[in-house]
Amino acid sequence: MMKGNILVSGGSGYIGSHTCIELINSGYKPIIVDNLSNSDIQSLDRIEEIAGERPEFFEINLCDREALNQIPKSLRIDALIHFAAFKSVNESVADPLMYYHNNLESLVNILRFCTERNIEHLVFSSSCTVYGDAKELPVTEETPLQKASSPYGNTKQISETIILDYLKVHPELNTISLRYFNPAGAHPSAKIGELPRGIPNNLLPYLTQTAVGLRDELKVFGGDYNTKDGSAIRDYIHVSDLAEAHLKAFEFMKSGKMTSNYDLFNLGSGNGYTVLEVIKSYEKVSGEKLPYQIVDRRPGDVEKIWASTEKAEKILGFTPSRGIDDITKSAWEWEKHYRKNIEKSIS
Ligand code: UDP
């Protein structure tokens, strides 16, 4: 039985497409809204291949409020998951207005849309970047926020505030913000995964591109941090686990057990790994050596951060089931699969 229609903004992107698969597998019908600014229409084919259903798709820029009228008023929308946003720290430093405009204007339109269409449940993609260089570890949902170190991080802080202000005067709308730690890995089918445009900023795509020979060597940013091996610590969470957490968040809202109309949760694994440990995990699962070099720290990076997973576990019943080796293995499989297909299509 079909359980409900869920509008997924940014649904053809990395986390969005994995979430659409989880939604279909659990009996929901995802409807994607995306302007394809950082994703490919082909991800619809992949979702269909993996999950057996093709999501309905609207090519819409969320900054264009009028364009949202393309979504028929007769369509009942049970929840909205709002992924669509720009997410590059570097790019946001270089072009702050592009980030403030895109990420905030689209959120404003999403909130208006929820009211116009009587949507009762909203899940918002936030980030652990809101904690900055946290003084206490692990980071809990009560850990005080630090001033954002980039316009990107600031858009996530401001977005959370916009939602809170709006919910005060819209008690009929329930919202959960999910603060992601480091999403990584790919679907076990290797048919979808992270596909950054240009040179990757994030560790896993850079690592796997190095593994397949696309990059000469991975640069490990910083070898003199106060950690066990000198490299920085992050909390990597498998993208399929993250996808499942969105469903749990929605089902929690629907259960009527929320004590107010807003809540927020960290989504991490609770484990911190150094960059060198991630490399070791890749070398173990692949049986291959990775060329790498330790270089200077990257400006703006924090030394270490990992999540307390207690609240998500207790309230949402969410615990990630995949570990760091599943992350490096699936990311590597995806990279190999993707490059092989590209070669095939060129030759
Ligand atoms: N990192 C690295 N080399 C790279 C990319 C990232 O050493 O080419 C390190 C980065 O300094 C950080 C960790 O890997 O300690 C995760 O970085 P990423 O950019 O993936 O996520 P962030 O935690 O910065 O959001």
Short mmCIF file of C-alpha atoms and ligand atoms in Angstrom, two decimals:
data_model
loop_
_atom_site.label_atom_id
_atom_site.label_comp_id
_atom_site.label_asym_id
_atom_site.label_seq_id
_atom_site.Cartn_x
_atom_site.Cartn_y
_atom_site.Cartn_z
CA MET A 1 0.00 0.00 0.00
CA MET A 2 1.27 3.46 -0.90
CA LYS A 3 1.85 5.34 2.34
CA GLY A 4 2.00 8.91 1.04
CA ASN A 5 3.51 11.46 -1.30
CA ILE A 6 6.73 13.09 -0.21
CA LEU A 7 8.10 16.10 -2.03
CA VAL A 8 11.88 15.92 -2.14
CA SER A 9 13.65 19.13 -3.08
CA GLY A 10 17.14 18.35 -4.38
CA GLY A 11 15.98 14.78 -4.90
CA SER A 12 18.27 14.07 -7.83
CA GLY A 13 21.37 15.04 -5.84
CA TYR A 14 23.65 12.90 -3.72
CA ILE A 15 21.75 12.57 -0.43
CA GLY A 16 18.38 13.23 -2.10
CA SER A 17 18.64 10.33 -4.54
CA HIS A 18 19.61 7.87 -1.81
CA THR A 19 16.67 9.10 0.23
CA CYS A 20 14.26 8.62 -2.69
CA ILE A 21 15.34 4.98 -2.82
CA GLU A 22 14.65 4.50 0.89
CA LEU A 23 11.28 6.20 0.50
CA ILE A 24 10.23 3.93 -2.38
CA ASN A 25 11.50 0.85 -0.54
CA SER A 26 9.37 1.83 2.44
CA GLY A 27 6.20 2.35 0.42
CA TYR A 28 6.25 6.13 -0.09
CA LYS A 29 6.08 8.01 -3.35
CA PRO A 30 8.87 10.57 -3.72
CA ILE A 31 8.22 13.54 -6.01
CA ILE A 32 11.39 15.34 -6.96
CA VAL A 33 11.82 19.08 -7.35
CA ASP A 34 15.30 20.00 -8.59
CA ASN A 35 16.86 22.53 -10.94
CA LEU A 36 19.71 20.12 -11.80
CA SER A 37 22.27 22.80 -10.89
CA ASN A 38 24.49 20.20 -9.25
CA SER A 39 22.97 16.90 -10.32
CA ASP A 40 22.04 14.94 -13.39
CA ILE A 41 18.64 13.94 -14.73
CA GLN A 42 20.09 10.44 -15.18
CA SER A 43 19.80 9.89 -11.45
CA LEU A 44 16.07 9.32 -12.12
CA ASP A 45 16.98 6.31 -14.28
CA ARG A 46 19.25 5.01 -11.55
CA ILE A 47 16.59 5.40 -8.87
CA GLU A 48 14.18 3.51 -11.11
CA GLU A 49 16.72 0.72 -11.76
CA ILE A 50 17.44 0.29 -8.06
CA ALA A 51 14.02 0.80 -6.49
CA GLY A 52 11.72 -0.20 -9.35
CA GLU A 53 9.85 3.08 -9.53
CA ARG A 54 10.55 6.35 -11.27
CA PRO A 55 9.83 9.42 -9.17
CA GLU A 56 7.76 12.14 -10.72
CA PHE A 57 10.06 15.08 -11.53
CA PHE A 58 9.65 18.85 -11.68
CA GLU A 59 12.54 20.94 -12.97
CA ILE A 60 12.12 23.99 -10.81
CA ASN A 61 14.44 26.60 -9.36
CA LEU A 62 13.14 27.11 -5.83
CA CYS A 63 14.13 30.77 -5.90
CA ASP A 64 11.39 31.19 -8.49
CA ARG A 65 8.28 31.25 -6.36
CA GLU A 66 5.92 31.27 -9.35
CA ALA A 67 7.55 28.14 -10.77
CA LEU A 68 6.30 26.16 -7.80
CA ASN A 69 2.81 26.50 -9.29
CA GLN A 70 3.86 23.84 -11.80
CA ILE A 71 3.21 21.35 -9.03
CA PRO A 72 -0.49 20.58 -9.37
CA LYS A 73 -2.68 21.85 -6.53
CA SER A 74 -4.58 18.57 -6.66
CA LEU A 75 -1.49 16.66 -5.53
CA ARG A 76 -1.71 15.75 -1.85
CA ILE A 77 1.71 16.23 -0.25
CA ASP A 78 2.19 14.45 3.06
CA ALA A 79 5.66 15.81 3.77
CA LEU A 80 8.44 17.84 2.26
CA ILE A 81 12.13 17.03 2.63
CA HIS A 82 14.20 20.07 1.74
CA PHE A 83 17.69 19.09 0.56
CA ALA A 84 18.15 21.57 -2.28
CA ALA A 85 20.97 23.98 -1.44
CA PHE A 86 24.48 24.97 -2.41
CA LYS A 87 27.04 23.26 -0.17
CA SER A 88 30.59 24.24 -1.03
CA VAL A 89 32.45 26.12 1.69
CA ASN A 90 35.06 27.51 -0.73
CA GLU A 91 32.53 28.64 -3.29
CA SER A 92 30.53 30.40 -0.58
CA VAL A 93 33.60 32.36 0.53
CA ALA A 94 34.25 33.40 -3.08
CA ASP A 95 30.62 34.31 -3.83
CA PRO A 96 28.70 34.91 -0.59
CA LEU A 97 25.67 36.54 -2.19
CA MET A 98 25.13 33.55 -4.43
CA TYR A 99 24.90 31.42 -1.26
CA TYR A 100 22.72 33.81 0.75
CA HIS A 101 20.39 34.29 -2.17
CA ASN A 102 20.04 30.67 -3.21
CA ASN A 103 19.93 28.94 0.16
CA LEU A 104 17.75 31.49 1.97
CA GLU A 105 15.36 32.53 -0.78
CA SER A 106 14.60 28.90 -1.57
CA LEU A 107 13.89 28.16 2.09
CA VAL A 108 11.53 31.13 2.32
CA ASN A 109 9.66 29.84 -0.73
CA ILE A 110 9.56 26.32 0.69
CA LEU A 111 7.99 27.58 3.92
CA ARG A 112 5.39 29.61 2.03
CA PHE A 113 4.68 26.59 -0.12
CA CYS A 114 4.11 24.41 2.97
CA THR A 115 1.46 26.86 4.17
CA GLU A 116 -0.17 27.33 0.75
CA ARG A 117 -0.44 23.57 0.19
CA ASN A 118 -1.33 22.59 3.77
CA ILE A 119 1.82 20.50 4.17
CA GLU A 120 2.13 19.48 7.80
CA HIS A 121 5.63 18.00 7.94
CA LEU A 122 8.97 19.44 6.86
CA VAL A 123 12.44 17.94 7.20
CA PHE A 124 15.32 20.38 6.78
CA SER A 125 18.92 19.50 5.87
CA SER A 126 21.24 21.24 8.27
CA SER A 127 24.87 20.58 9.05
CA CYS A 128 27.28 20.07 11.93
CA THR A 129 29.07 23.10 10.53
CA VAL A 130 26.72 25.13 12.78
CA TYR A 131 28.77 23.94 15.80
CA GLY A 132 32.03 25.38 14.41
CA ASP A 133 35.05 24.49 16.50
CA ALA A 134 33.09 22.92 19.36
CA LYS A 135 34.68 23.07 22.81
CA GLU A 136 33.11 19.86 24.09
CA LEU A 137 33.07 16.48 22.39
CA PRO A 138 31.02 14.62 21.41
CA VAL A 139 28.78 17.39 20.18
CA THR A 140 25.22 17.19 21.53
CA GLU A 141 22.21 19.12 20.29
CA GLU A 142 22.70 21.41 23.32
CA THR A 143 26.29 22.29 22.45
CA PRO A 144 26.36 26.06 21.87
CA LEU A 145 26.73 27.18 18.26
CA GLN A 146 29.83 29.12 17.25
CA LYS A 147 29.97 31.95 14.79
CA ALA A 148 29.90 30.38 11.34
CA SER A 149 33.27 30.25 9.62
CA SER A 150 31.86 30.54 6.09
CA PRO A 151 28.85 32.05 4.33
CA TYR A 152 27.72 28.47 3.63
CA GLY A 153 27.75 27.62 7.36
CA ASN A 154 25.99 30.89 8.06
CA THR A 155 23.17 30.02 5.65
CA LYS A 156 22.54 26.85 7.69
CA GLN A 157 22.45 28.81 10.97
CA ILE A 158 20.20 31.49 9.50
CA SER A 159 17.94 28.84 7.93
CA GLU A 160 17.39 27.18 11.29
CA THR A 161 16.46 30.57 12.76
CA ILE A 162 14.10 31.41 9.88
CA ILE A 163 12.32 28.08 10.42
CA LEU A 164 12.01 28.67 14.17
CA ASP A 165 10.58 32.18 13.70
CA TYR A 166 8.12 30.93 11.10
CA LEU A 167 6.96 27.99 13.20
CA LYS A 168 6.07 30.31 16.09
CA VAL A 169 3.29 31.76 13.99
CA HIS A 170 2.51 28.53 12.12
CA PRO A 171 1.76 25.92 14.75
CA GLU A 172 0.15 23.70 12.11
CA LEU A 173 3.57 23.05 10.53
CA ASN A 174 5.97 20.55 12.14
CA THR A 175 9.65 20.70 11.29
CA ILE A 176 12.74 18.67 12.10
CA SER A 177 16.22 19.96 11.30
CA LEU A 178 18.82 17.28 10.79
CA ARG A 179 22.41 18.30 11.40
CA TYR A 180 24.51 16.01 9.23
CA PHE A 181 28.07 15.22 10.17
CA ASN A 182 30.14 13.92 7.20
CA PRO A 183 27.89 12.09 4.73
CA ALA A 184 29.92 9.66 2.62
CA GLY A 185 29.76 6.34 0.78
CA ALA A 186 27.35 5.17 -1.90
CA HIS A 187 24.48 2.79 -2.55
CA PRO A 188 25.67 -0.87 -2.47
CA SER A 189 24.53 -1.32 -6.10
CA ALA A 190 27.25 1.23 -7.05
CA LYS A 191 24.71 2.82 -9.38
CA ILE A 192 24.45 6.09 -7.51
CA GLY A 193 26.94 7.99 -5.40
CA GLU A 194 28.65 11.31 -4.87
CA LEU A 195 29.59 13.04 -8.11
CA PRO A 196 31.12 16.45 -7.49
CA ARG A 197 31.67 18.75 -10.44
CA GLY A 198 35.35 19.60 -10.98
CA ILE A 199 38.00 18.96 -8.36
CA PRO A 200 36.41 17.49 -5.24
CA ASN A 201 36.63 19.41 -1.97
CA ASN A 202 35.51 16.53 0.20
CA LEU A 203 37.72 13.74 1.40
CA LEU A 204 35.95 10.64 0.08
CA PRO A 205 35.44 11.72 -3.54
CA TYR A 206 39.03 13.00 -3.68
CA LEU A 207 40.25 9.73 -2.23
CA THR A 208 38.30 7.52 -4.64
CA GLN A 209 39.27 9.67 -7.64
CA THR A 210 42.90 9.20 -6.58
CA ALA A 211 42.26 5.46 -6.24
CA VAL A 212 41.12 5.19 -9.86
CA GLY A 213 44.04 7.27 -11.11
CA LEU A 214 42.15 10.46 -11.86
CA ARG A 215 44.24 12.42 -9.30
CA ASP A 216 47.95 11.88 -8.64
CA GLU A 217 47.78 11.81 -4.87
CA LEU A 218 45.53 12.70 -1.99
CA LYS A 219 46.69 15.69 0.01
CA VAL A 220 46.12 15.14 3.70
CA PHE A 221 45.43 18.58 5.12
CA GLY A 222 47.44 18.84 8.33
CA GLY A 223 49.66 16.32 10.10
CA ASP A 224 50.23 18.33 13.26
CA TYR A 225 46.80 18.34 14.89
CA ASN A 226 46.48 17.22 18.48
CA THR A 227 45.11 13.77 17.54
CA LYS A 228 46.49 10.24 17.72
CA ASP A 229 48.24 10.44 14.32
CA GLY A 230 48.24 14.21 13.75
CA SER A 231 45.49 14.28 11.09
CA ALA A 232 42.04 15.79 11.68
CA ILE A 233 39.08 13.82 13.05
CA ARG A 234 35.58 13.71 11.54
CA ASP A 235 32.43 11.65 12.00
CA TYR A 236 31.58 9.92 8.71
CA ILE A 237 28.02 8.64 8.25
CA HIS A 238 26.97 6.37 5.40
CA VAL A 239 24.59 8.11 3.00
CA SER A 240 22.12 5.19 3.11
CA ASP A 241 21.97 5.44 6.91
CA LEU A 242 21.40 9.16 6.55
CA ALA A 243 18.59 8.45 4.07
CA GLU A 244 16.89 6.12 6.56
CA ALA A 245 17.11 8.79 9.25
CA HIS A 246 14.96 11.13 7.13
CA LEU A 247 12.21 8.57 7.08
CA LYS A 248 12.46 8.11 10.83
CA ALA A 249 12.25 11.88 11.29
CA PHE A 250 9.10 12.08 9.18
CA GLU A 251 7.50 9.10 10.89
CA PHE A 252 8.27 10.61 14.29
CA MET A 253 6.54 13.86 13.31
CA LYS A 254 3.57 11.91 11.99
CA SER A 255 3.27 9.86 15.17
CA GLY A 256 2.18 12.99 17.03
CA LYS A 257 4.80 12.38 19.74
CA MET A 258 6.60 15.69 19.24
CA THR A 259 6.36 17.92 22.28
CA SER A 260 6.46 21.08 20.16
CA ASN A 261 6.35 21.70 16.43
CA TYR A 262 10.15 21.91 16.10
CA ASP A 263 12.99 19.61 16.94
CA LEU A 264 16.53 18.99 15.74
CA PHE A 265 18.87 16.02 15.71
CA ASN A 266 22.51 15.28 15.05
CA LEU A 267 23.06 12.62 12.44
CA GLY A 268 26.46 11.04 12.83
CA SER A 269 27.90 7.67 13.74
CA GLY A 270 29.26 8.77 17.10
CA ASN A 271 32.76 7.67 16.01
CA GLY A 272 35.58 9.95 14.99
CA TYR A 273 38.17 8.86 12.44
CA THR A 274 41.35 10.63 11.43
CA VAL A 275 42.06 11.24 7.75
CA LEU A 276 44.86 8.65 7.95
CA GLU A 277 42.44 6.10 9.43
CA VAL A 278 40.06 6.67 6.52
CA ILE A 279 42.95 6.03 4.11
CA LYS A 280 43.82 2.83 6.03
CA SER A 281 40.23 1.67 5.82
CA TYR A 282 40.27 2.19 2.05
CA GLU A 283 43.58 0.32 1.73
CA LYS A 284 42.15 -2.56 3.75
CA VAL A 285 38.90 -2.96 1.79
CA SER A 286 40.57 -2.49 -1.61
CA GLY A 287 43.84 -4.31 -0.97
CA GLU A 288 45.55 -1.39 -2.73
CA LYS A 289 47.92 1.36 -1.62
CA LEU A 290 46.75 4.95 -1.88
CA PRO A 291 49.29 7.60 -2.91
CA TYR A 292 49.08 10.46 -0.43
CA GLN A 293 51.11 13.26 1.04
CA ILE A 294 50.69 15.19 4.27
CA VAL A 295 50.55 18.92 3.55
CA ASP A 296 49.64 22.10 5.46
CA ARG A 297 46.34 22.46 7.27
CA ARG A 298 43.40 23.71 5.21
CA PRO A 299 42.27 27.17 6.42
CA GLY A 300 38.97 27.05 8.28
CA ASP A 301 39.19 23.35 9.21
CA VAL A 302 38.49 22.32 12.79
CA GLU A 303 40.77 19.82 14.51
CA LYS A 304 38.17 17.31 15.58
CA ILE A 305 34.46 16.84 15.73
CA TRP A 306 32.11 13.93 16.22
CA ALA A 307 28.49 13.57 17.17
CA SER A 308 26.62 12.42 20.18
CA THR A 309 24.06 10.07 18.67
CA GLU A 310 22.07 9.65 21.87
CA LYS A 311 19.13 11.90 21.02
CA ALA A 312 18.54 10.47 17.53
CA GLU A 313 18.76 6.98 18.98
CA LYS A 314 16.42 7.62 21.89
CA ILE A 315 13.79 9.72 20.17
CA LEU A 316 13.93 8.70 16.50
CA GLY A 317 15.10 5.14 17.11
CA PHE A 318 17.89 5.79 14.62
CA THR A 319 21.27 4.07 14.77
CA PRO A 320 23.53 3.86 11.73
CA SER A 321 24.18 0.27 10.70
CA ARG A 322 27.13 0.84 8.35
CA GLY A 323 30.68 1.58 9.47
CA ILE A 324 33.75 3.26 8.04
CA ASP A 325 34.76 0.19 5.97
CA ASP A 326 31.29 0.10 4.35
CA ILE A 327 31.75 3.77 3.55
CA THR A 328 35.17 3.50 1.91
CA LYS A 329 34.25 0.27 0.10
CA SER A 330 30.96 1.52 -1.34
CA ALA A 331 32.49 4.88 -2.33
CA TRP A 332 35.31 3.07 -4.13
CA GLU A 333 32.93 0.61 -5.87
CA TRP A 334 30.80 3.51 -7.06
CA GLU A 335 33.79 5.42 -8.40
CA LYS A 336 35.01 2.36 -10.33
CA HIS A 337 31.56 1.59 -11.70
CA TYR A 338 31.01 5.19 -12.76
CA ARG A 339 34.38 5.57 -14.51
CA LYS A 340 33.93 2.26 -16.32
CA ASN A 341 30.56 3.40 -17.68
CA ILE A 342 31.98 6.74 -18.79
CA GLU A 343 34.77 4.96 -20.69
CA LYS A 344 32.18 2.72 -22.30
CA SER A 345 30.13 5.69 -23.43
CA ILE A 346 33.20 7.46 -24.88
CA SER A 347 34.64 4.45 -26.75
N1 UDP B 1 40.65 16.40 3.76
C1 UDP B 1 41.94 16.10 3.31
N2 UDP B 1 42.19 16.13 1.96
C2 UDP B 1 41.22 16.42 1.04
C3 UDP B 1 39.90 16.73 1.49
C4 UDP B 1 39.66 16.71 2.86
O1 UDP B 1 42.82 15.82 4.11
O2 UDP B 1 41.53 16.45 -0.16
C5 UDP B 1 40.36 16.37 5.19
C6 UDP B 1 39.83 17.69 5.75
O3 UDP B 1 40.90 18.51 6.13
C7 UDP B 1 38.99 17.21 6.93
C8 UDP B 1 38.45 15.87 6.46
O4 UDP B 1 39.32 15.44 5.41
O5 UDP B 1 39.81 16.98 8.06
C9 UDP B 1 37.03 15.95 5.93
O6 UDP B 1 36.96 17.00 5.00
P1 UDP B 1 35.69 17.29 4.08
O7 UDP B 1 36.03 18.44 3.20
O8 UDP B 1 35.28 16.02 3.42
O9 UDP B 1 34.53 17.65 5.10
P2 UDP B 1 34.46 18.80 6.23
O10 UDP B 1 34.58 18.08 7.53
O11 UDP B 1 35.55 19.77 6.00
O12 UDP B 1 33.11 19.37 6.02
#
